[in-house]
Amino acid sequence: MNPVESRPLRYFVAVAEELSFTRAAERVGIASPALSRAISGLEAELGVRLLERSTRRVTLTETGTALLTDARGALVALDAATQRARRAAGVAGGKLVLAVKADVEGGLLEDVLAAYRAEHAAVPIEVVFTGWREQPGLLRSGEADVAIVVEPFDSDGLDAEPLLSEPQVLALPTGHPLAERPRLRLADIEAGHQQVGTGSHVYVRHGAQRPQFGDMVQMLRQIELGRMLALFPVSLAERNARPQLTWRSVDDAPEAAFAVAWPQSSQSLAVAAFVRVATAVSVGRNSSGMADVE
């Protein structure tokens, strides 16, 4: 049997997700009859029934459900490989795209970049600053080759190496009642606040909604305005001392653990060199707590 081509798989995924040939045809930009013929051809090639069709609805067979999961993963991997190849073709010798959350990289970024540039396998590197928890998706889509992430993170399809961990401290507006205490515990925060989600580092007053923010500057501004509190890695606190904010140690707060992550399918020597350098730079880093930043 010849390998299945990607286009019929894309058509199948569209129909399986829409459960409508009409909507799927609009989504992939072909006529409904042509889409139906493509799906029938895929079923004939595989020798299985993927969809049950009636005049009123379309449903997946058990085999179709299993193929949908595999097809999604295969198409994501193919698109990622295409993205990386096109990017490499744009720069002689290729380039490496590093995804990091601005100011949330354990203070490693400058040292890692400097050490990486001295590697014989180094290629030009582009740093992409992301939103919260966006790095894994960029790695899987091929828009980034490697990332510095905070654990836990969505590691599906990714490999990772731990780098370092450091205490987290609480950011709160200057003048807040909790700012009068030299040290805190999580129970002190939770007495008047609630996490915005399970495992979140952001706290709001009981019954309040999470304020809107799109980046670190906006996030810190929301804290200054008294709309939220948040736990941050100590390295970030050291770089963001300002009169409107007070930082306090929280004795039982979980540590922030940083890792370097990359796609499991990567065979790039440049990625391997970056991982080696990042791991080496992190060795011996002091991850002890810091004094309160006023």
mmCIF file of C-alpha atoms in Angstrom:
data_model
loop_
_atom_site.group_PDB
_atom_site.id
_atom_site.type_symbol
_atom_site.label_atom_id
_atom_site.label_comp_id
_atom_site.label_asym_id
_atom_site.label_seq_id
_atom_site.Cartn_x
_atom_site.Cartn_y
_atom_site.Cartn_z
ATOM 1 C CA MET A 1 0.000 0.000 0.000
ATOM 2 C CA ASN A 2 1.293 3.463 -0.876
ATOM 3 C CA PRO A 3 1.697 5.966 1.974
ATOM 4 C CA VAL A 4 -1.366 8.123 2.571
ATOM 5 C CA GLU A 5 -0.929 11.673 1.284
ATOM 6 C CA SER A 6 -1.446 14.597 3.629
ATOM 7 C CA ARG A 7 -4.237 16.329 1.683
ATOM 8 C CA PRO A 8 -6.868 13.563 2.124
ATOM 9 C CA LEU A 9 -5.918 13.440 5.803
ATOM 10 C CA ARG A 10 -6.520 17.185 6.111
ATOM 11 C CA TYR A 11 -9.896 16.751 4.438
ATOM 12 C CA PHE A 12 -10.775 13.896 6.787
ATOM 13 C CA VAL A 13 -9.805 15.916 9.872
ATOM 14 C CA ALA A 14 -11.969 18.804 8.681
ATOM 15 C CA VAL A 15 -15.017 16.553 8.188
ATOM 16 C CA ALA A 16 -14.391 14.723 11.469
ATOM 17 C CA GLU A 17 -14.201 17.979 13.405
ATOM 18 C CA GLU A 18 -17.110 19.697 11.662
ATOM 19 C CA LEU A 19 -19.276 16.558 11.282
ATOM 20 C CA SER A 20 -20.615 18.259 8.180
ATOM 21 C CA PHE A 21 -19.382 17.961 4.604
ATOM 22 C CA THR A 22 -20.759 21.410 3.795
ATOM 23 C CA ARG A 23 -18.935 23.185 6.651
ATOM 24 C CA ALA A 24 -15.774 21.132 6.085
ATOM 25 C CA ALA A 25 -15.792 21.993 2.367
ATOM 26 C CA GLU A 26 -16.005 25.695 3.209
ATOM 27 C CA ARG A 27 -13.169 25.278 5.730
ATOM 28 C CA VAL A 28 -10.741 23.620 3.297
ATOM 29 C CA GLY A 29 -11.876 25.594 0.264
ATOM 30 C CA ILE A 30 -13.195 22.901 -2.093
ATOM 31 C CA ALA A 31 -16.633 21.849 -3.313
ATOM 32 C CA SER A 32 -18.617 19.375 -1.221
ATOM 33 C CA PRO A 33 -18.762 16.682 -3.950
ATOM 34 C CA ALA A 34 -14.985 16.800 -4.377
ATOM 35 C CA LEU A 35 -14.534 16.536 -0.625
ATOM 36 C CA SER A 36 -16.886 13.549 -0.459
ATOM 37 C CA ARG A 37 -14.967 11.811 -3.256
ATOM 38 C CA ALA A 38 -11.661 12.452 -1.468
ATOM 39 C CA ILE A 39 -12.953 10.893 1.756
ATOM 40 C CA SER A 40 -14.346 7.898 -0.125
ATOM 41 C CA GLY A 41 -10.984 7.493 -1.833
ATOM 42 C CA LEU A 42 -9.196 7.587 1.528
ATOM 43 C CA GLU A 43 -11.537 4.930 2.927
ATOM 44 C CA ALA A 44 -10.960 2.751 -0.147
ATOM 45 C CA GLU A 45 -7.191 3.177 0.103
ATOM 46 C CA LEU A 46 -7.170 2.236 3.792
ATOM 47 C CA GLY A 47 -9.790 -0.468 3.402
ATOM 48 C CA VAL A 48 -11.813 0.824 6.367
ATOM 49 C CA ARG A 49 -14.960 2.809 7.034
ATOM 50 C CA LEU A 50 -14.172 6.149 8.676
ATOM 51 C CA LEU A 51 -17.512 7.943 8.611
ATOM 52 C CA GLU A 52 -21.160 6.980 8.803
ATOM 53 C CA ARG A 53 -23.199 9.211 6.500
ATOM 54 C CA SER A 54 -26.921 9.799 6.428
ATOM 55 C CA THR A 55 -29.091 12.515 4.939
ATOM 56 C CA ARG A 56 -29.229 14.247 8.309
ATOM 57 C CA ARG A 57 -25.859 13.757 9.966
ATOM 58 C CA VAL A 58 -22.279 12.533 9.785
ATOM 59 C CA THR A 59 -20.698 10.492 12.582
ATOM 60 C CA LEU A 60 -17.301 8.943 13.143
ATOM 61 C CA THR A 61 -16.814 5.200 13.253
ATOM 62 C CA GLU A 62 -14.582 3.722 15.939
ATOM 63 C CA THR A 63 -11.819 3.453 13.340
ATOM 64 C CA GLY A 64 -12.421 7.051 12.289
ATOM 65 C CA THR A 65 -12.097 8.248 15.871
ATOM 66 C CA ALA A 66 -8.754 6.458 16.214
ATOM 67 C CA LEU A 67 -7.493 7.888 12.908
ATOM 68 C CA LEU A 68 -8.544 11.419 13.887
ATOM 69 C CA THR A 69 -6.189 11.412 16.881
ATOM 70 C CA ASP A 70 -3.250 10.098 14.842
ATOM 71 C CA ALA A 71 -3.995 12.319 11.853
ATOM 72 C CA ARG A 72 -4.021 15.472 13.960
ATOM 73 C CA GLY A 73 -0.621 14.617 15.420
ATOM 74 C CA ALA A 74 0.823 13.712 12.013
ATOM 75 C CA LEU A 75 -0.378 16.923 10.397
ATOM 76 C CA VAL A 76 0.931 19.073 13.256
ATOM 77 C CA ALA A 77 4.333 17.377 12.914
ATOM 78 C CA LEU A 78 4.319 17.856 9.138
ATOM 79 C CA ASP A 79 3.384 21.531 9.407
ATOM 80 C CA ALA A 80 6.073 22.063 12.041
ATOM 81 C CA ALA A 81 8.724 20.415 9.860
ATOM 82 C CA THR A 82 7.660 22.563 6.900
ATOM 83 C CA GLN A 83 7.826 25.708 9.025
ATOM 84 C CA ARG A 84 11.331 24.891 10.255
ATOM 85 C CA ALA A 85 12.554 24.058 6.748
ATOM 86 C CA ARG A 86 11.242 27.323 5.312
ATOM 87 C CA ARG A 87 12.819 29.270 8.161
ATOM 88 C CA ALA A 88 16.172 27.536 7.691
ATOM 89 C CA ALA A 89 16.095 28.308 3.968
ATOM 90 C CA GLY A 90 15.759 32.007 4.710
ATOM 91 C CA VAL A 91 19.138 32.266 6.466
ATOM 92 C CA ALA A 92 22.419 30.821 5.259
ATOM 93 C CA GLY A 93 23.104 27.858 7.544
ATOM 94 C CA GLY A 94 19.672 28.226 9.132
ATOM 95 C CA LYS A 95 18.723 29.927 12.374
ATOM 96 C CA LEU A 96 17.455 28.969 15.816
ATOM 97 C CA VAL A 97 14.263 30.451 17.261
ATOM 98 C CA LEU A 98 14.161 30.584 21.055
ATOM 99 C CA ALA A 99 10.815 31.181 22.785
ATOM 100 C CA VAL A 100 10.817 32.696 26.267
ATOM 101 C CA LYS A 101 8.404 34.609 28.462
ATOM 102 C CA ALA A 102 9.888 38.053 28.921
ATOM 103 C CA ASP A 103 11.527 38.353 32.354
ATOM 104 C CA VAL A 104 10.533 34.766 33.257
ATOM 105 C CA GLU A 105 13.651 32.773 32.405
ATOM 106 C CA GLY A 106 15.425 32.591 35.749
ATOM 107 C CA GLY A 107 17.905 35.296 34.804
ATOM 108 C CA LEU A 108 19.550 32.795 32.432
ATOM 109 C CA LEU A 109 18.886 34.397 29.084
ATOM 110 C CA GLU A 110 21.839 36.752 28.705
ATOM 111 C CA ASP A 111 24.412 34.210 29.925
ATOM 112 C CA VAL A 112 22.984 31.385 27.825
ATOM 113 C CA LEU A 113 22.945 33.506 24.669
ATOM 114 C CA ALA A 114 26.532 34.609 25.221
ATOM 115 C CA ALA A 115 27.714 31.044 25.802
ATOM 116 C CA TYR A 116 25.738 29.705 22.839
ATOM 117 C CA ARG A 117 27.309 32.136 20.405
ATOM 118 C CA ALA A 118 30.715 30.644 21.275
ATOM 119 C CA GLU A 119 29.576 27.110 20.306
ATOM 120 C CA HIS A 120 30.932 25.667 17.050
ATOM 121 C CA ALA A 121 27.439 24.394 16.161
ATOM 122 C CA ALA A 122 25.819 27.778 16.827
ATOM 123 C CA VAL A 123 23.658 29.446 14.177
ATOM 124 C CA PRO A 124 22.038 32.900 14.266
ATOM 125 C CA ILE A 125 19.489 32.970 17.059
ATOM 126 C CA GLU A 126 16.184 34.841 17.195
ATOM 127 C CA VAL A 127 14.521 35.368 20.564
ATOM 128 C CA VAL A 128 10.713 35.409 20.514
ATOM 129 C CA PHE A 129 9.030 36.778 23.632
ATOM 130 C CA THR A 130 5.748 35.036 24.349
ATOM 131 C CA GLY A 131 2.719 35.207 26.594
ATOM 132 C CA TRP A 132 2.130 32.925 29.571
ATOM 133 C CA ARG A 133 2.420 29.216 28.712
ATOM 134 C CA GLU A 134 2.624 29.853 24.953
ATOM 135 C CA GLN A 135 6.039 28.277 24.395
ATOM 136 C CA PRO A 136 4.966 24.588 24.120
ATOM 137 C CA GLY A 137 2.482 25.401 21.370
ATOM 138 C CA LEU A 138 5.134 27.301 19.419
ATOM 139 C CA LEU A 139 7.494 24.327 19.681
ATOM 140 C CA ARG A 140 4.870 21.889 18.419
ATOM 141 C CA SER A 141 3.852 24.166 15.526
ATOM 142 C CA GLY A 142 7.458 24.665 14.389
ATOM 143 C CA GLU A 143 7.377 28.401 15.076
ATOM 144 C CA ALA A 144 10.123 27.917 17.689
ATOM 145 C CA ASP A 145 12.965 25.396 17.933
ATOM 146 C CA VAL A 146 13.716 25.572 21.643
ATOM 147 C CA ALA A 147 12.234 27.302 24.691
ATOM 148 C CA ILE A 148 12.940 28.178 28.301
ATOM 149 C CA VAL A 149 9.800 27.248 30.229
ATOM 150 C CA VAL A 150 8.498 27.210 33.772
ATOM 151 C CA GLU A 151 7.381 23.809 35.031
ATOM 152 C CA PRO A 152 4.871 22.299 34.961
ATOM 153 C CA PHE A 153 4.080 22.839 31.289
ATOM 154 C CA ASP A 154 2.295 20.969 28.503
ATOM 155 C CA SER A 155 5.064 18.545 27.501
ATOM 156 C CA ASP A 156 3.130 16.547 24.880
ATOM 157 C CA GLY A 157 5.552 15.806 22.047
ATOM 158 C CA LEU A 158 8.407 17.623 23.764
ATOM 159 C CA ASP A 159 11.631 16.700 25.531
ATOM 160 C CA ALA A 160 13.045 18.797 28.353
ATOM 161 C CA GLU A 161 16.008 19.155 30.672
ATOM 162 C CA PRO A 162 15.714 20.860 34.081
ATOM 163 C CA LEU A 163 17.787 23.997 34.516
ATOM 164 C CA LEU A 164 17.306 25.532 37.946
ATOM 165 C CA SER A 165 14.728 26.356 40.561
ATOM 166 C CA GLU A 166 14.337 29.423 42.708
ATOM 167 C CA PRO A 167 11.970 30.731 45.379
ATOM 168 C CA GLN A 168 8.843 32.623 44.491
ATOM 169 C CA VAL A 169 7.935 35.867 46.211
ATOM 170 C CA LEU A 170 4.660 37.727 46.414
ATOM 171 C CA ALA A 171 4.108 40.999 44.547
ATOM 172 C CA LEU A 172 1.560 43.249 46.203
ATOM 173 C CA PRO A 173 0.796 46.960 46.091
ATOM 174 C CA THR A 174 2.691 49.121 48.529
ATOM 175 C CA GLY A 175 0.308 49.928 51.369
ATOM 176 C CA HIS A 176 -1.495 46.586 51.221
ATOM 177 C CA PRO A 177 -2.090 45.152 54.731
ATOM 178 C CA LEU A 178 0.029 42.080 53.927
ATOM 179 C CA ALA A 179 2.935 44.341 52.985
ATOM 180 C CA GLU A 180 3.311 45.237 56.657
ATOM 181 C CA ARG A 181 4.443 41.694 57.491
ATOM 182 C CA PRO A 182 8.082 40.791 56.917
ATOM 183 C CA ARG A 183 7.262 37.208 55.873
ATOM 184 C CA LEU A 184 4.119 35.439 54.790
ATOM 185 C CA ARG A 185 2.591 32.008 54.324
ATOM 186 C CA LEU A 186 0.118 30.917 51.649
ATOM 187 C CA ALA A 187 -2.628 30.834 54.289
ATOM 188 C CA ASP A 188 -2.102 34.563 54.867
ATOM 189 C CA ILE A 189 -2.775 35.237 51.184
ATOM 190 C CA GLU A 190 -5.715 32.831 50.951
ATOM 191 C CA ALA A 191 -7.444 34.379 53.974
ATOM 192 C CA GLY A 192 -8.591 37.257 51.796
ATOM 193 C CA HIS A 193 -7.864 36.074 48.267
ATOM 194 C CA GLN A 194 -8.459 33.166 45.914
ATOM 195 C CA GLN A 195 -6.415 31.708 43.070
ATOM 196 C CA VAL A 196 -7.847 32.495 39.633
ATOM 197 C CA GLY A 197 -7.354 28.833 38.695
ATOM 198 C CA THR A 198 -5.970 25.584 40.053
ATOM 199 C CA GLY A 199 -2.228 25.939 40.454
ATOM 200 C CA SER A 200 -2.300 29.580 39.370
ATOM 201 C CA HIS A 201 0.164 32.064 40.814
ATOM 202 C CA VAL A 202 -2.391 34.904 40.499
ATOM 203 C CA TYR A 203 -4.715 35.806 43.399
ATOM 204 C CA VAL A 204 -7.757 38.101 43.481
ATOM 205 C CA ARG A 205 -10.076 39.085 46.306
ATOM 206 C CA HIS A 206 -12.765 36.518 47.087
ATOM 207 C CA GLY A 207 -15.531 36.868 44.526
ATOM 208 C CA ALA A 208 -13.522 39.113 42.189
ATOM 209 C CA GLN A 209 -12.693 38.351 38.552
ATOM 210 C CA ARG A 210 -9.211 38.038 37.094
ATOM 211 C CA PRO A 211 -8.200 41.429 35.647
ATOM 212 C CA GLN A 212 -7.099 41.601 32.042
ATOM 213 C CA PHE A 213 -3.402 41.780 31.180
ATOM 214 C CA GLY A 214 -1.404 40.828 28.118
ATOM 215 C CA ASP A 215 2.202 41.173 29.223
ATOM 216 C CA MET A 216 4.398 41.635 32.276
ATOM 217 C CA VAL A 217 4.120 45.432 32.303
ATOM 218 C CA GLN A 218 0.323 45.230 32.345
ATOM 219 C CA MET A 219 0.404 42.492 34.963
ATOM 220 C CA LEU A 220 2.548 44.505 37.357
ATOM 221 C CA ARG A 221 0.371 47.547 36.757
ATOM 222 C CA GLN A 222 -2.739 45.586 37.778
ATOM 223 C CA ILE A 223 -0.953 44.656 41.006
ATOM 224 C CA GLU A 224 0.014 48.271 41.651
ATOM 225 C CA LEU A 225 -3.661 49.230 41.248
ATOM 226 C CA GLY A 226 -4.645 46.660 43.892
ATOM 227 C CA ARG A 227 -6.638 44.438 41.528
ATOM 228 C CA MET A 228 -4.577 41.292 42.129
ATOM 229 C CA LEU A 229 -1.568 39.743 43.864
ATOM 230 C CA ALA A 230 0.849 37.299 42.247
ATOM 231 C CA LEU A 231 3.769 35.007 42.990
ATOM 232 C CA PHE A 232 6.831 35.476 40.799
ATOM 233 C CA PRO A 233 10.320 33.953 40.607
ATOM 234 C CA VAL A 234 12.755 35.863 42.791
ATOM 235 C CA SER A 235 14.919 36.744 39.752
ATOM 236 C CA LEU A 236 11.999 38.638 38.237
ATOM 237 C CA ALA A 237 11.393 40.508 41.481
ATOM 238 C CA GLU A 238 15.024 41.614 41.567
ATOM 239 C CA ARG A 239 14.612 43.220 38.136
ATOM 240 C CA ASN A 240 11.312 44.916 38.923
ATOM 241 C CA ALA A 241 11.803 46.853 42.140
ATOM 242 C CA ARG A 242 9.627 49.979 42.106
ATOM 243 C CA PRO A 243 8.023 52.253 44.724
ATOM 244 C CA GLN A 244 4.469 51.147 43.939
ATOM 245 C CA LEU A 245 5.250 47.461 44.550
ATOM 246 C CA THR A 246 6.297 45.531 47.630
ATOM 247 C CA TRP A 247 7.776 42.039 47.391
ATOM 248 C CA ARG A 248 7.469 39.600 50.278
ATOM 249 C CA SER A 249 8.863 36.127 50.887
ATOM 250 C CA VAL A 250 6.258 33.385 51.260
ATOM 251 C CA ASP A 251 7.733 30.575 53.352
ATOM 252 C CA ASP A 252 5.657 27.713 51.929
ATOM 253 C CA ALA A 253 5.242 28.906 48.336
ATOM 254 C CA PRO A 254 6.323 26.350 45.714
ATOM 255 C CA GLU A 255 9.587 27.102 43.949
ATOM 256 C CA ALA A 256 9.657 28.188 40.305
ATOM 257 C CA ALA A 257 11.395 25.459 38.303
ATOM 258 C CA PHE A 258 12.844 26.324 34.892
ATOM 259 C CA ALA A 259 13.602 23.901 32.065
ATOM 260 C CA VAL A 260 14.784 23.978 28.466
ATOM 261 C CA ALA A 261 12.352 22.246 26.103
ATOM 262 C CA TRP A 262 12.424 21.218 22.444
ATOM 263 C CA PRO A 263 10.431 18.958 20.063
ATOM 264 C CA GLN A 264 11.047 15.224 20.478
ATOM 265 C CA SER A 265 11.420 14.956 16.699
ATOM 266 C CA SER A 266 14.237 17.505 16.530
ATOM 267 C CA GLN A 267 17.552 16.288 15.101
ATOM 268 C CA SER A 268 19.111 19.743 14.950
ATOM 269 C CA LEU A 269 22.727 20.069 16.044
ATOM 270 C CA ALA A 270 22.006 23.727 16.834
ATOM 271 C CA VAL A 271 19.218 22.727 19.239
ATOM 272 C CA ALA A 272 21.460 20.111 20.858
ATOM 273 C CA ALA A 273 24.161 22.752 21.326
ATOM 274 C CA PHE A 274 21.689 25.179 22.889
ATOM 275 C CA VAL A 275 20.415 22.548 25.323
ATOM 276 C CA ARG A 276 23.995 21.658 26.293
ATOM 277 C CA VAL A 277 24.906 25.298 26.850
ATOM 278 C CA ALA A 278 21.744 26.125 28.821
ATOM 279 C CA THR A 279 22.303 23.137 31.094
ATOM 280 C CA ALA A 280 25.937 24.064 31.663
ATOM 281 C CA VAL A 281 25.123 27.699 32.444
ATOM 282 C CA SER A 282 22.492 26.681 34.990
ATOM 283 C CA VAL A 283 24.896 24.446 36.923
ATOM 284 C CA GLY A 284 26.017 26.085 40.127
ATOM 285 C CA ARG A 285 23.444 28.871 39.944
ATOM 286 C CA ASN A 286 22.472 30.000 43.390
ATOM 287 C CA SER A 287 18.751 29.254 43.872
ATOM 288 C CA SER A 288 18.499 30.455 47.479
ATOM 289 C CA GLY A 289 15.971 33.068 48.575
ATOM 290 C CA MET A 290 16.491 36.799 48.557
ATOM 291 C CA ALA A 291 15.805 39.629 50.938
ATOM 292 C CA ASP A 292 12.533 41.488 50.564
ATOM 293 C CA VAL A 293 12.607 44.048 47.780
ATOM 294 C CA GLU A 294 11.033 47.287 48.903
#
